[in-house]
Each structure stands twice: as structure tokens, then as C-alpha cells.
Amino acid sequence: MRPILTLILLVIVNSLQGQSTREIVKDFDGDAIMDLVYIDSDSNTLNYKLSSNAFQVVSSLEIRSLNFGNTLVETPNGFEFWNDYGRSGWINEFQYNPIEKKMQLIKIRRTDYDIDRFKFGEEVRYDSGKSSVDLIKHIYIGDFYQVFNGQLIKLPTIKSYMEFTETYLYCFSDAINFKFEERCVELYENAKQQMP
């Protein structure tokens, strides 16, 4: 009986370790020396060590809603931090800023999963809304679905100017995601009122 329990435990541990990337080793600062970015679940922070900064640890502020499914995804010029990616969630994209010599938040994406995909199918592509803001150009784009009288309707794409204070990893927390969410909801509610 003990070998079976041990085997089950090993399968569970391996699946948990394989479900997400907790660190990325990559040359972020362009000096051909490998750097490191990682999630610290003990302190609920996002951290990096850059060769150009003598590998000193730079930590974010506390990420209060650091959920089980958080992960890091490598991008051509940096990385994405995915968090709270269940019914809804955020993706925060970071890139090295060579002038400031710091990792900068350059984009936020948000997805909502409120519409029943089994009832409305592939049209909603497993979500009821997607929105993003380019923090360099301050351009917001939102695409949402709404159910009116039992019918699935796509709202017109929302495009708007949206500005946030420049955010670097050392002053990043998920508070910016919740501020973004508030603005998204306001624009979404305005778009719904425009519908005939």
C-alpha cells in the first residue's frame, strides 16, 4: 500500500511542478550574459537579477493576489507574468528599459470568463471579454461579448486613450491590475449603454 501512495504523491508533485514556469534564465539587458527572473511564492513577489546590476536581487512589491496558476512566459524582448488565470486574470508584460536600466511594465492584458461557453460555443472563444493597454503608447483596446435577450452579441471594439504612471518591476504590485480593471469596467458599461 505504501508504494502506491508514494507513487501517487510523486505523480501529483511532478504535475504541480510541470504546470507552470517559475523562472526564466535569459539575457534581458543585452550584454550577452544570462540574467534571471523568478516568482517567489514565500514573499509573494516577482524578482530579477541582472548581470548589468551585479546580480543584485530586485523585488516587486507584494502581489496580494498571487494565485496557484501564476507563471512566467518568455517573450522576444522580455517576459510575461500571468496571474489569476482562471475565470479571469491578468498578463503583465515586462521589458528591459536600457535608458533607466530597469525592467519596465509595458503592457497589461485582461481576460474575463463570464459567458457560458457550453451554451454559446466557439463564438466566445472561452471568454466574454479581452482588453489590453499599451503602457508606452497609452492605447486601450477592449473586445467584449454581452448576452441580450438570450442572444450573444459582440459589442463594438472599444479604443481609448488610457494613461498610467510609468511602472518598473521594483514598484509593481497587482494593485495596477485592479486599477486597470476599474477603468475597463467603466468603458464596458459605457459601451453597453450605446447598444440599441
Short mmCIF file of N, CA and C in Angstrom, two decimals:
data_model
loop_
_atom_site.label_atom_id
_atom_site.label_comp_id
_atom_site.label_asym_id
_atom_site.label_seq_id
_atom_site.Cartn_x
_atom_site.Cartn_y
_atom_site.Cartn_z
N MET A 1 0.82 -1.20 0.00
CA MET A 1 0.00 0.00 0.00
C MET A 1 0.86 1.27 0.00
N ARG A 2 1.97 1.23 0.77
CA ARG A 2 2.85 2.40 0.85
C ARG A 2 3.45 2.76 -0.51
N PRO A 3 3.92 1.78 -1.30
CA PRO A 3 4.48 2.13 -2.62
C PRO A 3 3.45 2.81 -3.52
N ILE A 4 2.20 2.40 -3.41
CA ILE A 4 1.16 3.02 -4.24
C ILE A 4 0.94 4.47 -3.82
N LEU A 5 0.89 4.73 -2.51
CA LEU A 5 0.73 6.11 -2.02
C LEU A 5 1.93 6.97 -2.43
N THR A 6 3.12 6.40 -2.34
CA THR A 6 4.33 7.13 -2.74
C THR A 6 4.28 7.47 -4.23
N LEU A 7 3.87 6.52 -5.04
CA LEU A 7 3.76 6.75 -6.48
C LEU A 7 2.73 7.84 -6.79
N ILE A 8 1.59 7.80 -6.13
CA ILE A 8 0.56 8.82 -6.33
C ILE A 8 1.09 10.19 -5.94
N LEU A 9 1.80 10.27 -4.80
CA LEU A 9 2.37 11.53 -4.35
C LEU A 9 3.38 12.08 -5.36
N LEU A 10 4.24 11.19 -5.90
CA LEU A 10 5.22 11.63 -6.90
C LEU A 10 4.55 12.16 -8.17
N VAL A 11 3.48 11.50 -8.61
CA VAL A 11 2.75 11.95 -9.80
C VAL A 11 2.16 13.34 -9.55
N ILE A 12 1.58 13.56 -8.37
CA ILE A 12 0.98 14.86 -8.04
C ILE A 12 2.05 15.94 -8.00
N VAL A 13 3.18 15.67 -7.32
CA VAL A 13 4.26 16.66 -7.22
C VAL A 13 4.80 17.00 -8.61
N ASN A 14 5.02 15.99 -9.46
CA ASN A 14 5.53 16.25 -10.81
C ASN A 14 4.56 17.06 -11.64
N SER A 15 3.27 16.79 -11.51
CA SER A 15 2.29 17.56 -12.28
C SER A 15 2.23 18.99 -11.80
N LEU A 16 2.39 19.22 -10.51
CA LEU A 16 2.37 20.59 -9.98
C LEU A 16 3.60 21.35 -10.45
N GLN A 17 4.76 20.69 -10.47
CA GLN A 17 5.97 21.36 -10.91
C GLN A 17 5.93 21.65 -12.41
N GLY A 18 5.29 20.78 -13.18
CA GLY A 18 5.24 20.95 -14.62
C GLY A 18 4.19 21.92 -15.09
N GLN A 19 3.29 22.34 -14.21
CA GLN A 19 2.17 23.17 -14.65
C GLN A 19 2.55 24.62 -14.90
N SER A 20 3.66 25.08 -14.38
CA SER A 20 4.00 26.48 -14.61
C SER A 20 5.49 26.68 -14.59
N THR A 21 5.93 27.75 -15.23
CA THR A 21 7.33 28.14 -15.23
C THR A 21 7.51 29.18 -14.14
N ARG A 22 8.37 28.89 -13.20
CA ARG A 22 8.58 29.75 -12.05
C ARG A 22 9.78 30.67 -12.24
N GLU A 23 10.62 30.38 -13.26
CA GLU A 23 11.77 31.24 -13.50
C GLU A 23 12.17 31.17 -14.97
N ILE A 24 12.79 32.25 -15.41
CA ILE A 24 13.32 32.32 -16.78
C ILE A 24 14.76 32.78 -16.70
N VAL A 25 15.63 32.06 -17.36
CA VAL A 25 17.04 32.46 -17.49
C VAL A 25 17.21 32.94 -18.93
N LYS A 26 17.62 34.20 -19.07
CA LYS A 26 17.69 34.81 -20.40
C LYS A 26 18.52 36.09 -20.29
N ASP A 27 19.11 36.53 -21.38
CA ASP A 27 19.82 37.81 -21.40
C ASP A 27 18.79 38.92 -21.62
N PHE A 28 18.31 39.52 -20.55
CA PHE A 28 17.31 40.58 -20.65
C PHE A 28 17.94 41.94 -20.98
N ASP A 29 19.15 42.19 -20.48
CA ASP A 29 19.74 43.53 -20.61
C ASP A 29 20.70 43.68 -21.79
N GLY A 30 20.82 42.64 -22.63
CA GLY A 30 21.55 42.77 -23.88
C GLY A 30 23.06 42.77 -23.79
N ASP A 31 23.63 42.22 -22.69
CA ASP A 31 25.09 42.20 -22.57
C ASP A 31 25.68 40.81 -22.80
N ALA A 32 24.87 39.88 -23.33
CA ALA A 32 25.28 38.51 -23.65
C ALA A 32 25.59 37.67 -22.41
N ILE A 33 25.16 38.12 -21.23
CA ILE A 33 25.29 37.34 -20.00
C ILE A 33 23.88 37.01 -19.51
N MET A 34 23.67 35.77 -19.12
CA MET A 34 22.34 35.32 -18.71
C MET A 34 21.88 36.00 -17.41
N ASP A 35 20.65 36.44 -17.41
CA ASP A 35 20.01 37.05 -16.25
C ASP A 35 18.91 36.11 -15.76
N LEU A 36 18.24 36.49 -14.69
CA LEU A 36 17.22 35.62 -14.10
C LEU A 36 16.02 36.44 -13.65
N VAL A 37 14.82 35.92 -13.95
CA VAL A 37 13.59 36.47 -13.38
C VAL A 37 12.85 35.28 -12.78
N TYR A 38 12.23 35.48 -11.59
CA TYR A 38 11.56 34.37 -10.94
C TYR A 38 10.45 34.86 -10.01
N ILE A 39 9.52 33.95 -9.73
CA ILE A 39 8.41 34.20 -8.80
C ILE A 39 8.79 33.60 -7.46
N ASP A 40 8.65 34.39 -6.39
CA ASP A 40 8.91 33.90 -5.04
C ASP A 40 7.56 33.80 -4.31
N SER A 41 7.06 32.58 -4.18
CA SER A 41 5.76 32.38 -3.55
C SER A 41 5.80 32.57 -2.04
N ASP A 42 6.97 32.51 -1.44
CA ASP A 42 7.08 32.73 0.00
C ASP A 42 6.85 34.21 0.34
N SER A 43 7.41 35.09 -0.49
CA SER A 43 7.25 36.53 -0.22
C SER A 43 6.18 37.17 -1.12
N ASN A 44 5.57 36.35 -2.02
CA ASN A 44 4.57 36.86 -2.97
C ASN A 44 5.11 38.02 -3.80
N THR A 45 6.29 37.81 -4.36
CA THR A 45 6.93 38.84 -5.16
C THR A 45 7.44 38.27 -6.49
N LEU A 46 7.67 39.17 -7.40
CA LEU A 46 8.31 38.90 -8.67
C LEU A 46 9.71 39.49 -8.53
N ASN A 47 10.75 38.76 -8.95
CA ASN A 47 12.13 39.19 -8.70
C ASN A 47 12.99 39.01 -9.95
N TYR A 48 14.05 39.81 -10.02
CA TYR A 48 15.02 39.58 -11.09
C TYR A 48 16.42 39.88 -10.61
N LYS A 49 17.39 39.27 -11.32
CA LYS A 49 18.81 39.52 -11.10
C LYS A 49 19.42 39.77 -12.47
N LEU A 50 19.96 40.95 -12.67
CA LEU A 50 20.57 41.31 -13.95
C LEU A 50 22.09 41.38 -13.81
N SER A 51 22.80 40.88 -14.81
CA SER A 51 24.25 40.96 -14.79
C SER A 51 24.71 42.42 -14.77
N SER A 52 23.99 43.29 -15.47
CA SER A 52 24.36 44.71 -15.52
C SER A 52 24.16 45.41 -14.18
N ASN A 53 23.52 44.72 -13.22
CA ASN A 53 23.30 45.27 -11.89
C ASN A 53 24.00 44.38 -10.85
N ALA A 54 25.09 43.72 -11.27
CA ALA A 54 25.90 42.85 -10.41
C ALA A 54 25.04 41.76 -9.75
N PHE A 55 24.00 41.32 -10.45
CA PHE A 55 23.11 40.24 -9.99
C PHE A 55 22.45 40.53 -8.63
N GLN A 56 22.28 41.81 -8.32
CA GLN A 56 21.54 42.15 -7.10
C GLN A 56 20.07 41.80 -7.30
N VAL A 57 19.43 41.29 -6.25
CA VAL A 57 18.03 40.92 -6.34
C VAL A 57 17.18 42.19 -6.28
N VAL A 58 16.32 42.34 -7.28
CA VAL A 58 15.34 43.43 -7.31
C VAL A 58 13.97 42.77 -7.20
N SER A 59 13.20 43.18 -6.19
CA SER A 59 11.90 42.57 -5.92
C SER A 59 10.77 43.55 -6.15
N SER A 60 9.65 43.02 -6.59
CA SER A 60 8.44 43.83 -6.72
C SER A 60 7.87 44.08 -5.33
N LEU A 61 6.83 44.88 -5.27
CA LEU A 61 6.06 44.98 -4.04
C LEU A 61 5.27 43.68 -3.89
N GLU A 62 4.60 43.50 -2.79
CA GLU A 62 3.83 42.28 -2.58
C GLU A 62 2.70 42.17 -3.60
N ILE A 63 2.58 40.99 -4.18
CA ILE A 63 1.48 40.68 -5.09
C ILE A 63 0.43 39.97 -4.24
N ARG A 64 -0.57 40.72 -3.81
CA ARG A 64 -1.51 40.22 -2.81
C ARG A 64 -2.39 39.09 -3.34
N SER A 65 -2.65 39.06 -4.63
CA SER A 65 -3.48 38.01 -5.21
C SER A 65 -2.63 37.07 -6.06
N LEU A 66 -1.56 36.57 -5.48
CA LEU A 66 -0.70 35.63 -6.20
C LEU A 66 -1.35 34.25 -6.11
N ASN A 67 -1.94 33.81 -7.21
CA ASN A 67 -2.71 32.58 -7.22
C ASN A 67 -1.90 31.39 -7.69
N PHE A 68 -2.47 30.22 -7.51
CA PHE A 68 -1.80 28.95 -7.80
C PHE A 68 -1.31 28.86 -9.25
N GLY A 69 -2.09 29.34 -10.19
CA GLY A 69 -1.75 29.18 -11.59
C GLY A 69 -0.80 30.20 -12.15
N ASN A 70 -0.12 30.99 -11.31
CA ASN A 70 0.76 32.02 -11.86
C ASN A 70 1.94 31.38 -12.58
N THR A 71 2.42 32.07 -13.59
CA THR A 71 3.52 31.53 -14.39
C THR A 71 4.26 32.66 -15.10
N LEU A 72 5.43 32.35 -15.60
CA LEU A 72 6.22 33.29 -16.41
C LEU A 72 6.31 32.73 -17.82
N VAL A 73 6.21 33.62 -18.79
CA VAL A 73 6.29 33.23 -20.20
C VAL A 73 7.31 34.14 -20.88
N GLU A 74 8.26 33.54 -21.56
CA GLU A 74 9.30 34.29 -22.26
C GLU A 74 8.71 34.96 -23.49
N THR A 75 9.11 36.20 -23.75
CA THR A 75 8.74 36.92 -24.97
C THR A 75 10.05 37.28 -25.69
N PRO A 76 9.99 37.69 -26.96
CA PRO A 76 11.23 38.01 -27.67
C PRO A 76 12.07 39.09 -26.96
N ASN A 77 11.40 40.08 -26.33
CA ASN A 77 12.14 41.19 -25.73
C ASN A 77 12.03 41.26 -24.21
N GLY A 78 11.48 40.25 -23.58
CA GLY A 78 11.32 40.29 -22.13
C GLY A 78 10.58 39.07 -21.63
N PHE A 79 9.54 39.32 -20.82
CA PHE A 79 8.76 38.21 -20.29
C PHE A 79 7.37 38.68 -19.91
N GLU A 80 6.46 37.72 -19.76
CA GLU A 80 5.11 37.99 -19.28
C GLU A 80 4.92 37.28 -17.95
N PHE A 81 4.21 37.93 -17.06
CA PHE A 81 3.82 37.36 -15.77
C PHE A 81 2.32 37.13 -15.82
N TRP A 82 1.89 35.87 -15.80
CA TRP A 82 0.48 35.51 -15.85
C TRP A 82 0.02 35.22 -14.44
N ASN A 83 -1.09 35.82 -14.03
CA ASN A 83 -1.60 35.60 -12.68
C ASN A 83 -3.12 35.60 -12.68
N ASP A 84 -3.68 34.80 -11.78
CA ASP A 84 -5.13 34.74 -11.59
C ASP A 84 -5.80 34.33 -12.88
N TYR A 85 -5.22 33.36 -13.55
CA TYR A 85 -5.72 32.98 -14.86
C TYR A 85 -6.65 31.79 -14.77
N GLY A 86 -7.82 32.02 -14.18
CA GLY A 86 -8.85 31.01 -14.08
C GLY A 86 -10.11 31.56 -14.73
N ARG A 87 -11.05 32.05 -13.94
CA ARG A 87 -12.26 32.68 -14.50
C ARG A 87 -11.92 34.04 -15.11
N SER A 88 -10.95 34.70 -14.55
CA SER A 88 -10.45 35.94 -15.14
C SER A 88 -9.00 36.10 -14.70
N GLY A 89 -8.29 36.93 -15.40
CA GLY A 89 -6.91 37.09 -15.00
C GLY A 89 -6.18 38.15 -15.78
N TRP A 90 -4.93 38.34 -15.41
CA TRP A 90 -4.10 39.38 -15.99
C TRP A 90 -2.80 38.81 -16.50
N ILE A 91 -2.31 39.44 -17.55
CA ILE A 91 -0.96 39.18 -18.04
C ILE A 91 -0.24 40.51 -18.03
N ASN A 92 0.87 40.56 -17.31
CA ASN A 92 1.69 41.76 -17.24
C ASN A 92 2.97 41.51 -18.03
N GLU A 93 3.22 42.37 -19.02
CA GLU A 93 4.40 42.19 -19.87
C GLU A 93 5.48 43.18 -19.46
N PHE A 94 6.68 42.65 -19.24
CA PHE A 94 7.84 43.46 -18.84
C PHE A 94 8.91 43.40 -19.90
N GLN A 95 9.68 44.49 -19.98
CA GLN A 95 10.79 44.57 -20.93
C GLN A 95 11.88 45.42 -20.29
N TYR A 96 13.11 45.12 -20.58
CA TYR A 96 14.23 45.89 -20.05
C TYR A 96 14.27 47.26 -20.70
N ASN A 97 14.35 48.31 -19.88
CA ASN A 97 14.47 49.68 -20.36
C ASN A 97 15.95 50.05 -20.28
N PRO A 98 16.65 50.15 -21.43
CA PRO A 98 18.10 50.40 -21.41
C PRO A 98 18.48 51.78 -20.91
N ILE A 99 17.58 52.74 -20.99
CA ILE A 99 17.88 54.09 -20.50
C ILE A 99 17.82 54.11 -18.98
N GLU A 100 16.75 53.56 -18.41
CA GLU A 100 16.59 53.52 -16.96
C GLU A 100 17.35 52.35 -16.33
N LYS A 101 17.75 51.37 -17.16
CA LYS A 101 18.44 50.16 -16.71
C LYS A 101 17.61 49.38 -15.70
N LYS A 102 16.31 49.27 -15.99
CA LYS A 102 15.36 48.56 -15.12
C LYS A 102 14.36 47.81 -15.97
N MET A 103 13.73 46.80 -15.37
CA MET A 103 12.64 46.08 -16.02
C MET A 103 11.37 46.92 -15.89
N GLN A 104 10.73 47.22 -17.03
CA GLN A 104 9.57 48.11 -17.07
C GLN A 104 8.32 47.35 -17.51
N LEU A 105 7.21 47.65 -16.85
CA LEU A 105 5.91 47.12 -17.26
C LEU A 105 5.47 47.89 -18.50
N ILE A 106 5.26 47.16 -19.62
CA ILE A 106 4.94 47.85 -20.87
C ILE A 106 3.52 47.56 -21.37
N LYS A 107 2.89 46.50 -20.82
CA LYS A 107 1.55 46.16 -21.30
C LYS A 107 0.81 45.37 -20.23
N ILE A 108 -0.50 45.57 -20.16
CA ILE A 108 -1.38 44.78 -19.31
C ILE A 108 -2.48 44.22 -20.19
N ARG A 109 -2.73 42.92 -20.05
CA ARG A 109 -3.86 42.29 -20.74
C ARG A 109 -4.77 41.66 -19.68
N ARG A 110 -6.06 41.70 -19.94
CA ARG A 110 -7.04 41.15 -19.01
C ARG A 110 -8.04 40.32 -19.79
N THR A 111 -8.45 39.19 -19.21
CA THR A 111 -9.45 38.32 -19.82
C THR A 111 -10.52 37.99 -18.80
N ASP A 112 -11.77 38.00 -19.23
CA ASP A 112 -12.90 37.62 -18.37
C ASP A 112 -13.54 36.36 -18.93
N TYR A 113 -14.04 35.52 -18.04
CA TYR A 113 -14.72 34.28 -18.43
C TYR A 113 -16.09 34.25 -17.78
N ASP A 114 -17.00 35.08 -18.20
CA ASP A 114 -18.31 35.16 -17.56
C ASP A 114 -19.43 34.50 -18.36
N ILE A 115 -19.23 34.29 -19.66
CA ILE A 115 -20.29 33.75 -20.50
C ILE A 115 -20.14 32.23 -20.60
N ASP A 116 -21.24 31.53 -20.51
CA ASP A 116 -21.27 30.07 -20.56
C ASP A 116 -20.84 29.58 -21.93
N ARG A 117 -19.62 29.05 -22.01
CA ARG A 117 -19.09 28.60 -23.32
C ARG A 117 -19.85 27.40 -23.85
N PHE A 118 -20.46 26.61 -22.97
CA PHE A 118 -21.19 25.43 -23.44
C PHE A 118 -22.50 25.84 -24.12
N LYS A 119 -23.05 26.97 -23.70
CA LYS A 119 -24.29 27.43 -24.31
C LYS A 119 -24.03 28.21 -25.60
N PHE A 120 -22.97 29.04 -25.60
CA PHE A 120 -22.72 29.92 -26.73
C PHE A 120 -21.55 29.48 -27.61
N GLY A 121 -20.81 28.47 -27.19
CA GLY A 121 -19.81 27.82 -28.03
C GLY A 121 -18.59 28.63 -28.40
N GLU A 122 -18.03 28.27 -29.56
CA GLU A 122 -16.77 28.85 -30.02
C GLU A 122 -16.82 30.35 -30.27
N GLU A 123 -18.00 30.91 -30.45
CA GLU A 123 -18.09 32.35 -30.71
C GLU A 123 -17.39 33.15 -29.63
N VAL A 124 -17.53 32.73 -28.38
CA VAL A 124 -16.90 33.48 -27.30
C VAL A 124 -15.46 33.04 -27.03
N ARG A 125 -15.05 31.98 -27.75
CA ARG A 125 -13.66 31.50 -27.62
C ARG A 125 -13.22 31.40 -26.17
N TYR A 126 -14.08 30.86 -25.35
CA TYR A 126 -13.80 30.61 -23.94
C TYR A 126 -13.62 31.88 -23.11
N ASP A 127 -14.07 32.99 -23.60
CA ASP A 127 -14.04 34.19 -22.75
C ASP A 127 -15.13 35.16 -23.18
N SER A 128 -15.50 36.03 -22.25
CA SER A 128 -16.53 37.01 -22.56
C SER A 128 -15.94 38.37 -22.88
N GLY A 129 -14.66 38.52 -22.63
CA GLY A 129 -14.05 39.80 -22.93
C GLY A 129 -12.54 39.77 -22.82
N LYS A 130 -11.91 40.57 -23.67
CA LYS A 130 -10.46 40.73 -23.62
C LYS A 130 -10.17 42.22 -23.73
N SER A 131 -9.21 42.67 -22.95
CA SER A 131 -8.82 44.07 -23.04
C SER A 131 -7.31 44.18 -22.79
N SER A 132 -6.73 45.23 -23.32
CA SER A 132 -5.30 45.44 -23.12
C SER A 132 -5.00 46.92 -23.16
N VAL A 133 -3.90 47.27 -22.52
CA VAL A 133 -3.43 48.65 -22.60
C VAL A 133 -1.92 48.61 -22.85
N ASP A 134 -1.50 49.34 -23.88
CA ASP A 134 -0.09 49.54 -24.19
C ASP A 134 0.35 50.70 -23.32
N LEU A 135 1.22 50.43 -22.34
CA LEU A 135 1.61 51.46 -21.37
C LEU A 135 2.66 52.43 -21.91
N ILE A 136 3.19 52.16 -23.08
CA ILE A 136 4.13 53.08 -23.72
C ILE A 136 3.35 54.08 -24.59
N LYS A 137 2.41 53.56 -25.39
CA LYS A 137 1.62 54.42 -26.28
C LYS A 137 0.30 54.86 -25.65
N HIS A 138 -0.06 54.28 -24.50
CA HIS A 138 -1.29 54.62 -23.77
C HIS A 138 -2.55 54.32 -24.58
N ILE A 139 -2.51 53.22 -25.34
CA ILE A 139 -3.66 52.83 -26.17
C ILE A 139 -4.37 51.65 -25.52
N TYR A 140 -5.67 51.82 -25.29
CA TYR A 140 -6.51 50.78 -24.72
C TYR A 140 -7.38 50.19 -25.83
N ILE A 141 -7.49 48.85 -25.85
CA ILE A 141 -8.40 48.16 -26.78
C ILE A 141 -9.16 47.11 -25.99
N GLY A 142 -10.49 47.12 -26.14
CA GLY A 142 -11.32 46.15 -25.45
C GLY A 142 -12.32 45.51 -26.39
N ASP A 143 -12.42 44.19 -26.34
CA ASP A 143 -13.41 43.44 -27.12
C ASP A 143 -14.23 42.60 -26.15
N PHE A 144 -15.55 42.83 -26.15
CA PHE A 144 -16.43 42.17 -25.20
C PHE A 144 -17.67 41.60 -25.87
N TYR A 145 -18.17 40.53 -25.30
CA TYR A 145 -19.46 39.95 -25.67
C TYR A 145 -20.44 40.22 -24.56
N GLN A 146 -21.71 40.31 -24.94
CA GLN A 146 -22.79 40.50 -23.97
C GLN A 146 -23.98 39.68 -24.42
N VAL A 147 -24.73 39.17 -23.46
CA VAL A 147 -25.95 38.42 -23.79
C VAL A 147 -27.13 39.37 -23.63
N PHE A 148 -27.88 39.61 -24.73
CA PHE A 148 -29.10 40.42 -24.73
C PHE A 148 -30.25 39.55 -25.19
N ASN A 149 -31.28 39.46 -24.36
CA ASN A 149 -32.47 38.67 -24.70
C ASN A 149 -32.12 37.26 -25.15
N GLY A 150 -31.15 36.63 -24.46
CA GLY A 150 -30.77 35.26 -24.77
C GLY A 150 -29.88 35.12 -25.99
N GLN A 151 -29.51 36.23 -26.62
CA GLN A 151 -28.65 36.20 -27.81
C GLN A 151 -27.27 36.75 -27.47
N LEU A 152 -26.23 36.10 -28.00
CA LEU A 152 -24.87 36.57 -27.81
C LEU A 152 -24.56 37.67 -28.81
N ILE A 153 -24.16 38.81 -28.33
CA ILE A 153 -23.84 39.95 -29.19
C ILE A 153 -22.44 40.45 -28.86
N LYS A 154 -21.65 40.69 -29.91
CA LYS A 154 -20.33 41.29 -29.68
C LYS A 154 -20.47 42.80 -29.71
N LEU A 155 -19.99 43.43 -28.65
CA LEU A 155 -20.01 44.89 -28.61
C LEU A 155 -18.96 45.42 -29.58
N PRO A 156 -19.15 46.63 -30.09
CA PRO A 156 -18.11 47.23 -30.94
C PRO A 156 -16.79 47.33 -30.17
N THR A 157 -15.69 47.15 -30.87
CA THR A 157 -14.37 47.25 -30.23
C THR A 157 -14.21 48.63 -29.61
N ILE A 158 -13.76 48.64 -28.37
CA ILE A 158 -13.55 49.89 -27.64
C ILE A 158 -12.09 50.30 -27.81
N LYS A 159 -11.86 51.50 -28.29
CA LYS A 159 -10.50 52.05 -28.38
C LYS A 159 -10.50 53.36 -27.62
N SER A 160 -9.51 53.51 -26.77
CA SER A 160 -9.48 54.70 -25.92
C SER A 160 -8.04 55.02 -25.52
N TYR A 161 -7.83 56.25 -25.12
CA TYR A 161 -6.56 56.67 -24.53
C TYR A 161 -6.62 56.31 -23.05
N MET A 162 -5.59 55.66 -22.54
CA MET A 162 -5.56 55.31 -21.13
C MET A 162 -4.12 55.43 -20.63
N GLU A 163 -3.92 56.27 -19.64
CA GLU A 163 -2.57 56.52 -19.15
C GLU A 163 -2.40 56.04 -17.72
N PHE A 164 -1.26 55.43 -17.47
CA PHE A 164 -0.84 55.02 -16.13
C PHE A 164 0.56 55.59 -15.89
N THR A 165 0.91 55.75 -14.65
CA THR A 165 2.27 56.16 -14.29
C THR A 165 3.25 55.08 -14.74
N GLU A 166 4.43 55.50 -15.20
CA GLU A 166 5.45 54.52 -15.57
C GLU A 166 5.68 53.59 -14.39
N THR A 167 5.68 52.28 -14.67
CA THR A 167 5.81 51.29 -13.61
C THR A 167 6.98 50.36 -13.93
N TYR A 168 7.88 50.26 -12.98
CA TYR A 168 9.01 49.35 -13.09
C TYR A 168 8.78 48.18 -12.13
N LEU A 169 9.50 47.10 -12.34
CA LEU A 169 9.24 45.90 -11.53
C LEU A 169 9.40 46.17 -10.04
N TYR A 170 10.35 47.02 -9.64
CA TYR A 170 10.58 47.26 -8.22
C TYR A 170 9.40 47.94 -7.52
N CYS A 171 8.53 48.61 -8.29
CA CYS A 171 7.36 49.26 -7.68
C CYS A 171 6.05 48.64 -8.19
N PHE A 172 6.17 47.47 -8.80
CA PHE A 172 5.00 46.77 -9.33
C PHE A 172 4.29 45.98 -8.24
N SER A 173 2.96 46.03 -8.26
CA SER A 173 2.12 45.11 -7.48
C SER A 173 0.86 44.89 -8.30
N ASP A 174 0.02 43.96 -7.86
CA ASP A 174 -1.21 43.72 -8.63
C ASP A 174 -2.24 44.82 -8.43
N ALA A 175 -1.93 45.83 -7.63
CA ALA A 175 -2.83 46.98 -7.48
C ALA A 175 -3.07 47.65 -8.83
N ILE A 176 -2.06 47.70 -9.70
CA ILE A 176 -2.23 48.31 -11.01
C ILE A 176 -3.23 47.52 -11.85
N ASN A 177 -3.27 46.19 -11.66
CA ASN A 177 -4.25 45.38 -12.39
C ASN A 177 -5.67 45.71 -11.99
N PHE A 178 -5.88 45.94 -10.70
CA PHE A 178 -7.22 46.26 -10.22
C PHE A 178 -7.65 47.67 -10.66
N LYS A 179 -6.69 48.61 -10.75
CA LYS A 179 -7.00 49.93 -11.30
C LYS A 179 -7.38 49.82 -12.77
N PHE A 180 -6.63 48.98 -13.49
CA PHE A 180 -6.93 48.73 -14.90
C PHE A 180 -8.32 48.13 -15.04
N GLU A 181 -8.64 47.17 -14.18
CA GLU A 181 -9.96 46.54 -14.21
C GLU A 181 -11.08 47.56 -14.01
N GLU A 182 -10.91 48.47 -13.07
CA GLU A 182 -11.92 49.52 -12.83
C GLU A 182 -12.17 50.33 -14.10
N ARG A 183 -11.10 50.72 -14.77
CA ARG A 183 -11.24 51.51 -15.99
C ARG A 183 -11.89 50.69 -17.11
N CYS A 184 -11.52 49.41 -17.19
CA CYS A 184 -12.13 48.52 -18.19
C CYS A 184 -13.63 48.41 -17.98
N VAL A 185 -14.03 48.21 -16.73
CA VAL A 185 -15.46 48.05 -16.42
C VAL A 185 -16.23 49.31 -16.78
N GLU A 186 -15.65 50.46 -16.49
CA GLU A 186 -16.31 51.73 -16.81
C GLU A 186 -16.51 51.87 -18.33
N LEU A 187 -15.48 51.55 -19.11
CA LEU A 187 -15.60 51.63 -20.56
C LEU A 187 -16.59 50.60 -21.10
N TYR A 188 -16.59 49.42 -20.49
CA TYR A 188 -17.51 48.35 -20.89
C TYR A 188 -18.96 48.76 -20.62
N GLU A 189 -19.21 49.32 -19.45
CA GLU A 189 -20.57 49.76 -19.12
C GLU A 189 -21.04 50.86 -20.06
N ASN A 190 -20.14 51.77 -20.41
CA ASN A 190 -20.49 52.84 -21.38
C ASN A 190 -20.82 52.23 -22.74
N ALA A 191 -20.04 51.23 -23.15
CA ALA A 191 -20.28 50.58 -24.45
C ALA A 191 -21.62 49.86 -24.46
N LYS A 192 -21.98 49.22 -23.34
CA LYS A 192 -23.28 48.53 -23.27
C LYS A 192 -24.44 49.52 -23.41
N GLN A 193 -24.28 50.69 -22.84
CA GLN A 193 -25.35 51.71 -22.93
C GLN A 193 -25.54 52.24 -24.34
N GLN A 194 -24.50 52.13 -25.17
CA GLN A 194 -24.58 52.60 -26.54
C GLN A 194 -25.34 51.62 -27.44
N MET A 195 -25.52 50.39 -26.94
CA MET A 195 -26.20 49.38 -27.75
C MET A 195 -27.68 49.71 -27.90
N PRO A 196 -28.29 49.44 -29.08
CA PRO A 196 -29.71 49.77 -29.28
C PRO A 196 -30.62 48.88 -28.45
#
